[in-house]
Coordinates of C-alpha atoms in Angstrom, one line a residue:
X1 CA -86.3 -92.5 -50.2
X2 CA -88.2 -89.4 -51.2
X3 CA -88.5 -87.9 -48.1
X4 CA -84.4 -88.3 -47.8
X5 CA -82.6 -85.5 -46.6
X6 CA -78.7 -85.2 -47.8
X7 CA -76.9 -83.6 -45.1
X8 CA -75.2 -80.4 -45.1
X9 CA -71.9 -81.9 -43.8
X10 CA -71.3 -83.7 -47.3
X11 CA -72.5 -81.0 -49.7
X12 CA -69.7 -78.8 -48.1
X13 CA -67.1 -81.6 -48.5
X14 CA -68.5 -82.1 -52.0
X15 CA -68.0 -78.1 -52.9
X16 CA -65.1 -77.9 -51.6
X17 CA -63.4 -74.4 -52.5
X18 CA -66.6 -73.4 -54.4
X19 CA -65.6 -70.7 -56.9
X20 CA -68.7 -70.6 -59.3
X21 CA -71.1 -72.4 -61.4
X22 CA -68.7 -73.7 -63.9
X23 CA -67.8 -76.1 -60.9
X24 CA -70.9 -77.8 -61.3
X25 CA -72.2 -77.9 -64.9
X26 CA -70.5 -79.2 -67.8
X27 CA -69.2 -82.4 -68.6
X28 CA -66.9 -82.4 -66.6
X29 CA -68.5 -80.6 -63.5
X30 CA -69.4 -81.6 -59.8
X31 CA -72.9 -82.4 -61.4
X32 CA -71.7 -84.9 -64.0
X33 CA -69.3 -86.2 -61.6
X34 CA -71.8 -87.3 -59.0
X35 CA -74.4 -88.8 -61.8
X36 CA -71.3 -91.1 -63.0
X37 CA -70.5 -92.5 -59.5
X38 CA -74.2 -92.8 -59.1
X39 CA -75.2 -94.6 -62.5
X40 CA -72.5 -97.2 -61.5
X41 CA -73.0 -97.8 -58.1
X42 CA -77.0 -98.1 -58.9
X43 CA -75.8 -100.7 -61.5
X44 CA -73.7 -102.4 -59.4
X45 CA -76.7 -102.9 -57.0
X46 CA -78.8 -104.3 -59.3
X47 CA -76.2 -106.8 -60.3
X48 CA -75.8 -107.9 -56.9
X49 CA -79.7 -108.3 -56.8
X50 CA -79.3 -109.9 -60.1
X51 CA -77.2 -112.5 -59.3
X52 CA -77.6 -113.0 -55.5
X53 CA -74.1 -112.4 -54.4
X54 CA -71.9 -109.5 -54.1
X55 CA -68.4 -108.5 -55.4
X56 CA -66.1 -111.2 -54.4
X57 CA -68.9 -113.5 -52.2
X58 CA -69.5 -116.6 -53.1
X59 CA -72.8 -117.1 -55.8
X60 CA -75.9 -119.4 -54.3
X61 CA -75.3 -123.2 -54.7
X62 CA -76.6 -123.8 -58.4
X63 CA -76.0 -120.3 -59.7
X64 CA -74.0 -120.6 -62.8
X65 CA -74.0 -116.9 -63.7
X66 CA -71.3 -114.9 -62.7
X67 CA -69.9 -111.7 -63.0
X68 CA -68.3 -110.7 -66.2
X69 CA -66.4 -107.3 -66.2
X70 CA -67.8 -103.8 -67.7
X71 CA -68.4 -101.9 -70.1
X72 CA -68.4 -98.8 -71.4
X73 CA -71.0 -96.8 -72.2
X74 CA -70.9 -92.9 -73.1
X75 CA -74.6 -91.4 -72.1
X76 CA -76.3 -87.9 -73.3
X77 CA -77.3 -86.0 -70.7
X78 CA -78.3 -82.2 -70.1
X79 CA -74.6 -81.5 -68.6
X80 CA -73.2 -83.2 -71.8
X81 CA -71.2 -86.3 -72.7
X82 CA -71.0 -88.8 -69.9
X83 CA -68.7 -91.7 -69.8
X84 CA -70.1 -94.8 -67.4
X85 CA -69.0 -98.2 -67.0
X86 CA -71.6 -100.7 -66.1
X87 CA -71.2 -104.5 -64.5
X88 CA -72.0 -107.2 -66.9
X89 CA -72.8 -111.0 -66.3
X90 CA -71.5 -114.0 -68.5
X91 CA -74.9 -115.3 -69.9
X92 CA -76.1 -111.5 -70.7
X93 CA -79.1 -111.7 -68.5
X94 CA -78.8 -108.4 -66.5
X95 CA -80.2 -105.6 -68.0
X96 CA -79.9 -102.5 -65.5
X97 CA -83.1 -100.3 -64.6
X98 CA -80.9 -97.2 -64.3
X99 CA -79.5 -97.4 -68.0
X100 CA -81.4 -99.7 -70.0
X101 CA -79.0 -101.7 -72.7
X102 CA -79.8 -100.3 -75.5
X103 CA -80.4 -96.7 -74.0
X104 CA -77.8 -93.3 -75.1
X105 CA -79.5 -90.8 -73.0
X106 CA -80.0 -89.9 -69.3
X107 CA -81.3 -87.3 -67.5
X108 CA -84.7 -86.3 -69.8
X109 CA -82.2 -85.7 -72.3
X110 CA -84.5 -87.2 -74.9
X111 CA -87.1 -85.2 -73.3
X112 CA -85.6 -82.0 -74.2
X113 CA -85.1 -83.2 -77.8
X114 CA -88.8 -83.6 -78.6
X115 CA -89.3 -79.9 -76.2
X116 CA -87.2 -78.3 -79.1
X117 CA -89.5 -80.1 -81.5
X118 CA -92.9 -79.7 -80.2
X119 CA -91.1 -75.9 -80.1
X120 CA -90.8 -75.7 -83.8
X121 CA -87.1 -76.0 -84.2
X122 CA -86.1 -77.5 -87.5
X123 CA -83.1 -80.8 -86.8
X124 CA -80.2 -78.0 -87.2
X125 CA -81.7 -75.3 -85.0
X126 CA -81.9 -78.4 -82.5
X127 CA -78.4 -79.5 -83.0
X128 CA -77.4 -76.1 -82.5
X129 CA -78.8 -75.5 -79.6
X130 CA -77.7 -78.9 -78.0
X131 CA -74.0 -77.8 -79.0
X132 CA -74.3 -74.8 -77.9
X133 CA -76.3 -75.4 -74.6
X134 CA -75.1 -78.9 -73.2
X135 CA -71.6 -79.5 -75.5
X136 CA -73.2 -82.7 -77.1
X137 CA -73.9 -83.1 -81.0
X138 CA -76.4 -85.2 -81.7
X139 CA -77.0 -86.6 -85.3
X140 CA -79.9 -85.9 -88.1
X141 CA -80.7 -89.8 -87.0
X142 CA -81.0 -89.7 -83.9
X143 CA -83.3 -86.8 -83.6
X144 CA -85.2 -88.8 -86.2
X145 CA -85.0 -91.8 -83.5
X146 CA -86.4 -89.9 -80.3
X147 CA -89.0 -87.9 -82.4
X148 CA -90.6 -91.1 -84.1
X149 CA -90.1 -92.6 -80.7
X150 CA -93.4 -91.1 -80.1
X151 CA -95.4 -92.7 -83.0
X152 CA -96.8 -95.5 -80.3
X153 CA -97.9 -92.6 -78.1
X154 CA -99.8 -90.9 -80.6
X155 CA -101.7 -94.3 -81.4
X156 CA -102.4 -95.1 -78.0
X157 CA -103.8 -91.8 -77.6
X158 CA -105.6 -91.9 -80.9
X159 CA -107.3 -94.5 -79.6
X160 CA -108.0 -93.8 -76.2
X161 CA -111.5 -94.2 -74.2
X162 CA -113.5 -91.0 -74.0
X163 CA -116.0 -89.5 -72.1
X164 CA -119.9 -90.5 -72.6
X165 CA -121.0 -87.1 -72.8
X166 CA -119.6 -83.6 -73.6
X167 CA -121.3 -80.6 -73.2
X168 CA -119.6 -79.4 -76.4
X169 CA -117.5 -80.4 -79.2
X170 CA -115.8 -78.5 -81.9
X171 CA -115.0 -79.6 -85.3
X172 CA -112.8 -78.0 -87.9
X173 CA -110.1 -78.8 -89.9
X174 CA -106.7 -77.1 -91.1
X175 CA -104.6 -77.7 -94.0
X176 CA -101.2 -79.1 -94.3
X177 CA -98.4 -79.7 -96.8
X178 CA -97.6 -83.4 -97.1
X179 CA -95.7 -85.3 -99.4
X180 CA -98.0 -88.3 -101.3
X181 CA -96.3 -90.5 -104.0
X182 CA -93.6 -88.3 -104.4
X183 CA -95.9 -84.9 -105.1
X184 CA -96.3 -82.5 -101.9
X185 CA -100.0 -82.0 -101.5
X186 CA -102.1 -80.0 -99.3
X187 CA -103.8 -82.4 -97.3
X188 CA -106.9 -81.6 -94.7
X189 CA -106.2 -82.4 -90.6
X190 CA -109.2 -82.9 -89.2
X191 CA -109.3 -82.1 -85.5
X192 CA -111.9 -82.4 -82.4
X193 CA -111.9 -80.9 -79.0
X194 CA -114.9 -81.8 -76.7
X195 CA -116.1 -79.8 -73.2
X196 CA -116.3 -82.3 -70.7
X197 CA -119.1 -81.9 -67.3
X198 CA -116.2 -80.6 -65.8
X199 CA -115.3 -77.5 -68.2
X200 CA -112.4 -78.5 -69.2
X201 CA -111.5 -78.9 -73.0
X202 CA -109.6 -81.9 -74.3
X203 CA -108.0 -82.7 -77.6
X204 CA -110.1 -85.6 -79.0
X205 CA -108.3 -86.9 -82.0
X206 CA -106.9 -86.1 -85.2
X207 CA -107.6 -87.5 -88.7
X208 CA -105.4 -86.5 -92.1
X209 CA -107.7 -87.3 -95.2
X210 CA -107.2 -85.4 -99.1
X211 CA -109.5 -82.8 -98.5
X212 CA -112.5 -81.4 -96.1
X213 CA -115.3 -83.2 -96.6
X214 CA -119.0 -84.0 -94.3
X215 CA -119.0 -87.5 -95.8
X216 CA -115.2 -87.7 -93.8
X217 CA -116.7 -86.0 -90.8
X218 CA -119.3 -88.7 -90.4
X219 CA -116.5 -91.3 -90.1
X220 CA -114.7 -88.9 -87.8
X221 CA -117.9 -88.8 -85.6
X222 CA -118.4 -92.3 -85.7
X223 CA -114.7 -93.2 -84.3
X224 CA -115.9 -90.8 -81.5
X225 CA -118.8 -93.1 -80.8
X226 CA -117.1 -96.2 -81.4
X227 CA -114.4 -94.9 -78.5
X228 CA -117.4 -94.5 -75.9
X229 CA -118.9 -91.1 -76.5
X230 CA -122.1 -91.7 -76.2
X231 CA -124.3 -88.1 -76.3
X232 CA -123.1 -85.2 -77.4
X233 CA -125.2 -81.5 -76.5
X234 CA -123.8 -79.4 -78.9
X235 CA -121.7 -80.0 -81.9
X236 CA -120.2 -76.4 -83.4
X237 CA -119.4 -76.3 -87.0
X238 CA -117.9 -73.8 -89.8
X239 CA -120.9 -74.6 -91.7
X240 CA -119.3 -76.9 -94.1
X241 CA -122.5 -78.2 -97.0
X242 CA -123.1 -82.3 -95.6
X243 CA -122.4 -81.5 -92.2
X244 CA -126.0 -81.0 -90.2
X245 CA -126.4 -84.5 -92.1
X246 CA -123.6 -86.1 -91.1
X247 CA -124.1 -85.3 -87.1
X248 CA -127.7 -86.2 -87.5
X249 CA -126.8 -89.7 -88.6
X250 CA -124.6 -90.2 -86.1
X251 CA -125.9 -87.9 -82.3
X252 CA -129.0 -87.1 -83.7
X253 CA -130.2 -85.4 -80.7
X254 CA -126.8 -82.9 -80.3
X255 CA -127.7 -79.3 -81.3
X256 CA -125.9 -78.3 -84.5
X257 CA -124.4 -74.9 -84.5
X258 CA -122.7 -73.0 -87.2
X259 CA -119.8 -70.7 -85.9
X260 CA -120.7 -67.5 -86.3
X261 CA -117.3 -66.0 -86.1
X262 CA -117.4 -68.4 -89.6
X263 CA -120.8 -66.5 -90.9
X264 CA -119.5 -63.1 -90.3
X265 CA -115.7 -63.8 -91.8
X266 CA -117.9 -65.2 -94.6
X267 CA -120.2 -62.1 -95.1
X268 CA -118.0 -59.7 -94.6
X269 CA -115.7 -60.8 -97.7
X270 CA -118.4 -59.3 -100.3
X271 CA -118.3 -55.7 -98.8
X272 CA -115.5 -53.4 -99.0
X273 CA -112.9 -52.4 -96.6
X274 CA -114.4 -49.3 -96.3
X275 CA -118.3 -51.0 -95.3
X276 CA -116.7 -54.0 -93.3
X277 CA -116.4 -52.3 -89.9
X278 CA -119.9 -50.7 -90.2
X279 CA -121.6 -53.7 -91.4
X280 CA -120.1 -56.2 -88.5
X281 CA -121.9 -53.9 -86.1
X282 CA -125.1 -54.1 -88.0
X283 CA -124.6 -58.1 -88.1
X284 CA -123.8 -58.5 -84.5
X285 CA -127.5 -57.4 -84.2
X286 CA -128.5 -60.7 -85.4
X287 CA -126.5 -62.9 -83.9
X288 CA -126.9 -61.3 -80.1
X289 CA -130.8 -60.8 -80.0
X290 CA -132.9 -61.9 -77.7
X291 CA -134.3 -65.4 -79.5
X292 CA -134.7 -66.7 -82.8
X293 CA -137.6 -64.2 -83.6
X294 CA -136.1 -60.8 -82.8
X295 CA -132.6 -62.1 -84.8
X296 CA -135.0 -62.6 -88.0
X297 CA -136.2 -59.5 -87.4
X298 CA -133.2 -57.8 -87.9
X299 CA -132.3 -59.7 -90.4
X300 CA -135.5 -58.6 -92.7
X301 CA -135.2 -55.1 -91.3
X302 CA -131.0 -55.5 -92.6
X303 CA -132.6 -56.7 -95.8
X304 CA -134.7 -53.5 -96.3
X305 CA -132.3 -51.3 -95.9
X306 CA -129.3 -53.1 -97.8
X307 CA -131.1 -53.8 -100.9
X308 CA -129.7 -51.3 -102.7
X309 CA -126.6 -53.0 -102.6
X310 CA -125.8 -56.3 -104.5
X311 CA -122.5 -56.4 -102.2
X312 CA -124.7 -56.4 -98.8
X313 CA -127.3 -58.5 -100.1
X314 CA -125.1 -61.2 -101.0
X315 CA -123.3 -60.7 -97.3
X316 CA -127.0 -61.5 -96.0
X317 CA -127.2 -64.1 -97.8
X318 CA -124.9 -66.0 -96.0
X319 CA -127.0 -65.5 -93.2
X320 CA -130.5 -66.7 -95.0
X321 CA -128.7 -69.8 -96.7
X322 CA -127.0 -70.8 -92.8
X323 CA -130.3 -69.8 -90.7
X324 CA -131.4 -72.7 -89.9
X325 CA -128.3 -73.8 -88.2
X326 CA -127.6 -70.2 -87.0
X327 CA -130.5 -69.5 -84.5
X328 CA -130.3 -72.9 -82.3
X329 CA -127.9 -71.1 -79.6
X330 CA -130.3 -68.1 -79.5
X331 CA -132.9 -70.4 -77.7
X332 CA -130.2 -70.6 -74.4
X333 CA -129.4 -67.5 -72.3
X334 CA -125.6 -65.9 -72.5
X335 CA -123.9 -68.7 -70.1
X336 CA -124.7 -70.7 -72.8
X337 CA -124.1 -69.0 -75.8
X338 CA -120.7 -68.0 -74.6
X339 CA -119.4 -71.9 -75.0
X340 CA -121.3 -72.5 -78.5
X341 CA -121.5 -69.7 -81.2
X342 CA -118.1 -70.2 -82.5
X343 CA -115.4 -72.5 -83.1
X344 CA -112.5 -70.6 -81.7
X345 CA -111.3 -72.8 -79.3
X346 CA -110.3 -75.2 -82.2
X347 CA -109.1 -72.2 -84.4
X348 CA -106.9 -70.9 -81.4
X349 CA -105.3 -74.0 -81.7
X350 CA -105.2 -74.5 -85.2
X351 CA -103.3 -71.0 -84.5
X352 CA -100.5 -72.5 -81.9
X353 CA -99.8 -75.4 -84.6
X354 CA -99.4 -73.8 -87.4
X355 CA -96.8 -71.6 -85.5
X356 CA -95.2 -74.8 -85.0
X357 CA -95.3 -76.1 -88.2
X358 CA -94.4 -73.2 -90.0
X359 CA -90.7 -73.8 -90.5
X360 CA -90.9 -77.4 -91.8
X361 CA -92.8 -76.7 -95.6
X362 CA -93.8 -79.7 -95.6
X363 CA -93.7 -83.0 -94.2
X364 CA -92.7 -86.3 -95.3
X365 CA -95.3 -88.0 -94.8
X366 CA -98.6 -88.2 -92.4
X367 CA -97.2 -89.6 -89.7
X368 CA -94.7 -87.3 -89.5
X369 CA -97.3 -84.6 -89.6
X370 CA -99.6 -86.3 -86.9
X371 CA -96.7 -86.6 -84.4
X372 CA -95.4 -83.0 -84.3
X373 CA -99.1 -81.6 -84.6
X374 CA -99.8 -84.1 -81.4
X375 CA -96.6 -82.5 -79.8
X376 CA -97.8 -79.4 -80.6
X377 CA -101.1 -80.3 -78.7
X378 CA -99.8 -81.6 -76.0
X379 CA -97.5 -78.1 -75.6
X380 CA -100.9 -76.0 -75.9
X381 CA -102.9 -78.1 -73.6
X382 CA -100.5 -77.3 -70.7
X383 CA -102.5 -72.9 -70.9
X384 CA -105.9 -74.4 -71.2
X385 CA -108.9 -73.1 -68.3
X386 CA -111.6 -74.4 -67.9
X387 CA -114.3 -72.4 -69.5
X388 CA -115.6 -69.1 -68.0
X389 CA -118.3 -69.1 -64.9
X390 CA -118.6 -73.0 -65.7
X391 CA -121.1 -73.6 -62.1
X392 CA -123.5 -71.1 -63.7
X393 CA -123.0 -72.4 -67.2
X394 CA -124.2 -76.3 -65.7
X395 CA -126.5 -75.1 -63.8
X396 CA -128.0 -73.7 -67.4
X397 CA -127.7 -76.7 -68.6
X398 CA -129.4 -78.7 -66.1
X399 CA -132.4 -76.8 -66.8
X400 CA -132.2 -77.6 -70.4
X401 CA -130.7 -81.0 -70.5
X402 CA -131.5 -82.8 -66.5
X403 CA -132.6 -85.9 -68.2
X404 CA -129.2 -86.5 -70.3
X405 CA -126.4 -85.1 -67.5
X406 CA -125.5 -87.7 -64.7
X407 CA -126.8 -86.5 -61.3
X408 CA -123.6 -86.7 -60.5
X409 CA -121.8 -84.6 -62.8

């Protein structure tokens, strides 16, 4: 059926005196036409499965159903309103595949609905652009309908199987507006992407608690383990106090990293506008040496010659408080470093939700939050790459980490 070739003989005779496009779209267009004769012919062959017996045959000895009219049904579709009238039976047994009962939309017209919403459209800018695009207005409900529609999704997704190793996985968390008891809070969304063996980055899950917190992330890391994730290599922070302990508990042997994108946006708020530019340079010496020893080096020698100034010391102290959990990606070469020392994959996405989000102040409440933030996901997902020069990067790893990667990853 998919291979099915429509001949050109019967296009012609369907076009006719083809004049333009208007022909073909619209309600009442060539388009809409055809999808009408072919809703109700599809139905009417289902029926006929249905019940064993075509229009005016005779039904199979001991069948009591029977035929029972139509009825009408107006449908939503991408070309606008459309009018169908599909078979019934007397005992309400037939439901047609090609229009379920209880369905008011053909055509991925629902489909486009939750497009606009994943876009960032707000219900009116959605009705608008349904009336203005397809001729069809749609109501503040039914949006609400097809966009909660999705709740089941985001569970079953929430609590998908994962992986038993990633190479990496990044943790952060944004804030978001959402109403509690009747009092619009701003509430922390914890998210998770993970590296697979393959290099390509996935979406993990997403958790809405009161605020940021290590003793939450612990529970966060422990639904990751409870969902099959098994060993973790590296686990990249923002340096949040509680979280080395909190990933110790629970993948004791994953390498905790502090972003350093987090450290030097940190740092760099104590100095002036004026030093900022000056002083990054003079960090990025620490954070791109050689190993562990040369970056303290710098750091002593950067002590030296900023203690004159209470502003730069306290930017270095950001560095000496964090140190421990700075220097673990300076023991890999740059293959590795390159996946590790920051968190911007998750903040790049943080990025592409907010710009979702940004038109709805807040939301009613946090599953209304979880399913246009998982929308908005799902729309980002679709630019990811796998990371850059991934063979070299696993051939790194290998080296480093034989014993816990699958010879066959």
């Amino acid at each position: 059926m998919g291979d099915m070739e429509i001949p050109d003989e019967l296009i012609d005779q369907l076009l006719g005196e083809y004049e333009g496009p208007e022909q073909l779209t619209g309600p009442d267009g060539l388009i809409n036409q055809l999808r009408k004769r072919l809703i109700e012919r599809a139905a009417g062959a289902e029926l006929e499965q249905h019940l064993g017996y075509p229009p005016g045959g005779e039904p199979p000895e001991g069948q009591p159903n029977r035929r029972n009219g139509i009825s009408a049904k107006t449908l939503r579709t991408v070309d606008g309103p459309l009018a169908v009238e599909l078979p019934r039976d007397r005992d309400a047994s037939f439901e047609p595949r090609i229009v379920p009962k209880h369905a008011r939309s053909f055509d991925g017209f629902d489909e486009q609905i939750l497009a606009l919403y994943a876009g960032g459209l707000t219900t009116r800018e959605i009705q608008r652009h349904l009336r203005e695009l397809y001729g069809v207005d749609v109501s503040d409900g039914l949006i609400s309908e097809v966009t909660a529609s999705v709740q089941d999704d985001v569970r079953a997704w929430q609590s998908r199987p994962l992986e038993e190793l990633y190479v990496v996985v990044y943790l952060d968390a944004m804030q978001v507006a959402i109403r509690d008891q009747q009092v619009v809070r701003k509430k922390a969304v914890y998210v998770a992407i993970g590296v697979t063996l393959e290099g390509t980055r996935d979406c993990l899950g997403l958790w809405i608690e009161k605020s940021e917190g290590a003793r939450f992330w612990t529970s966060v890391l422990t639904e990751l383990r409870n969902r099959g994730v098994k060993d973790v290599l590296f686990v990249c922070t923002d340096g949040l106090s509680g979280f080395p302990e909190a990933i110790d508990a629970v993948f004791p042997a994953s390498v905790n990293q502090t972003c350093i994108v987090h450290l030097v946006r940190q740092s760099l708020r104590y100095l002036s506008w004026k030093e900022r530019k000056s002083c990054a340079s003079e960090l990025r010496r620490i954070y791109t040496a050689a190993d562990a020893d040369a970056a303290r080096q710098v750091l002593d020698e950067l002590a030296r010659d900023w203690s004159d100034s209470k502003t730069r010391t306290a930017a270095l102290a950001v560095w000496e408080r964090a140190w421990d959990r700075v220097i673990p990606f300076l023991a890999f070469p740059d293959e590795i470093r390159r996946i590790v020392y920051t968190t911007n994959t998750v903040e790049s996405l943080h990025m592409q939700i907010r710009k979702t989000i940004k038109t709805r102040g807040h939301f009613p409440n946090d599953d209304a939050a979880l399913r246009l933030i998982w929308l908005a996901i799902q729309r980002a997902k679709t630019s990811w790459r796998s990371c850059y020069n991934w063979t070299q990067a696993m051939a790194v790893l290998r080296i480093h980490f034989g014993d816990r990667i699958p010879d066959n990853a």
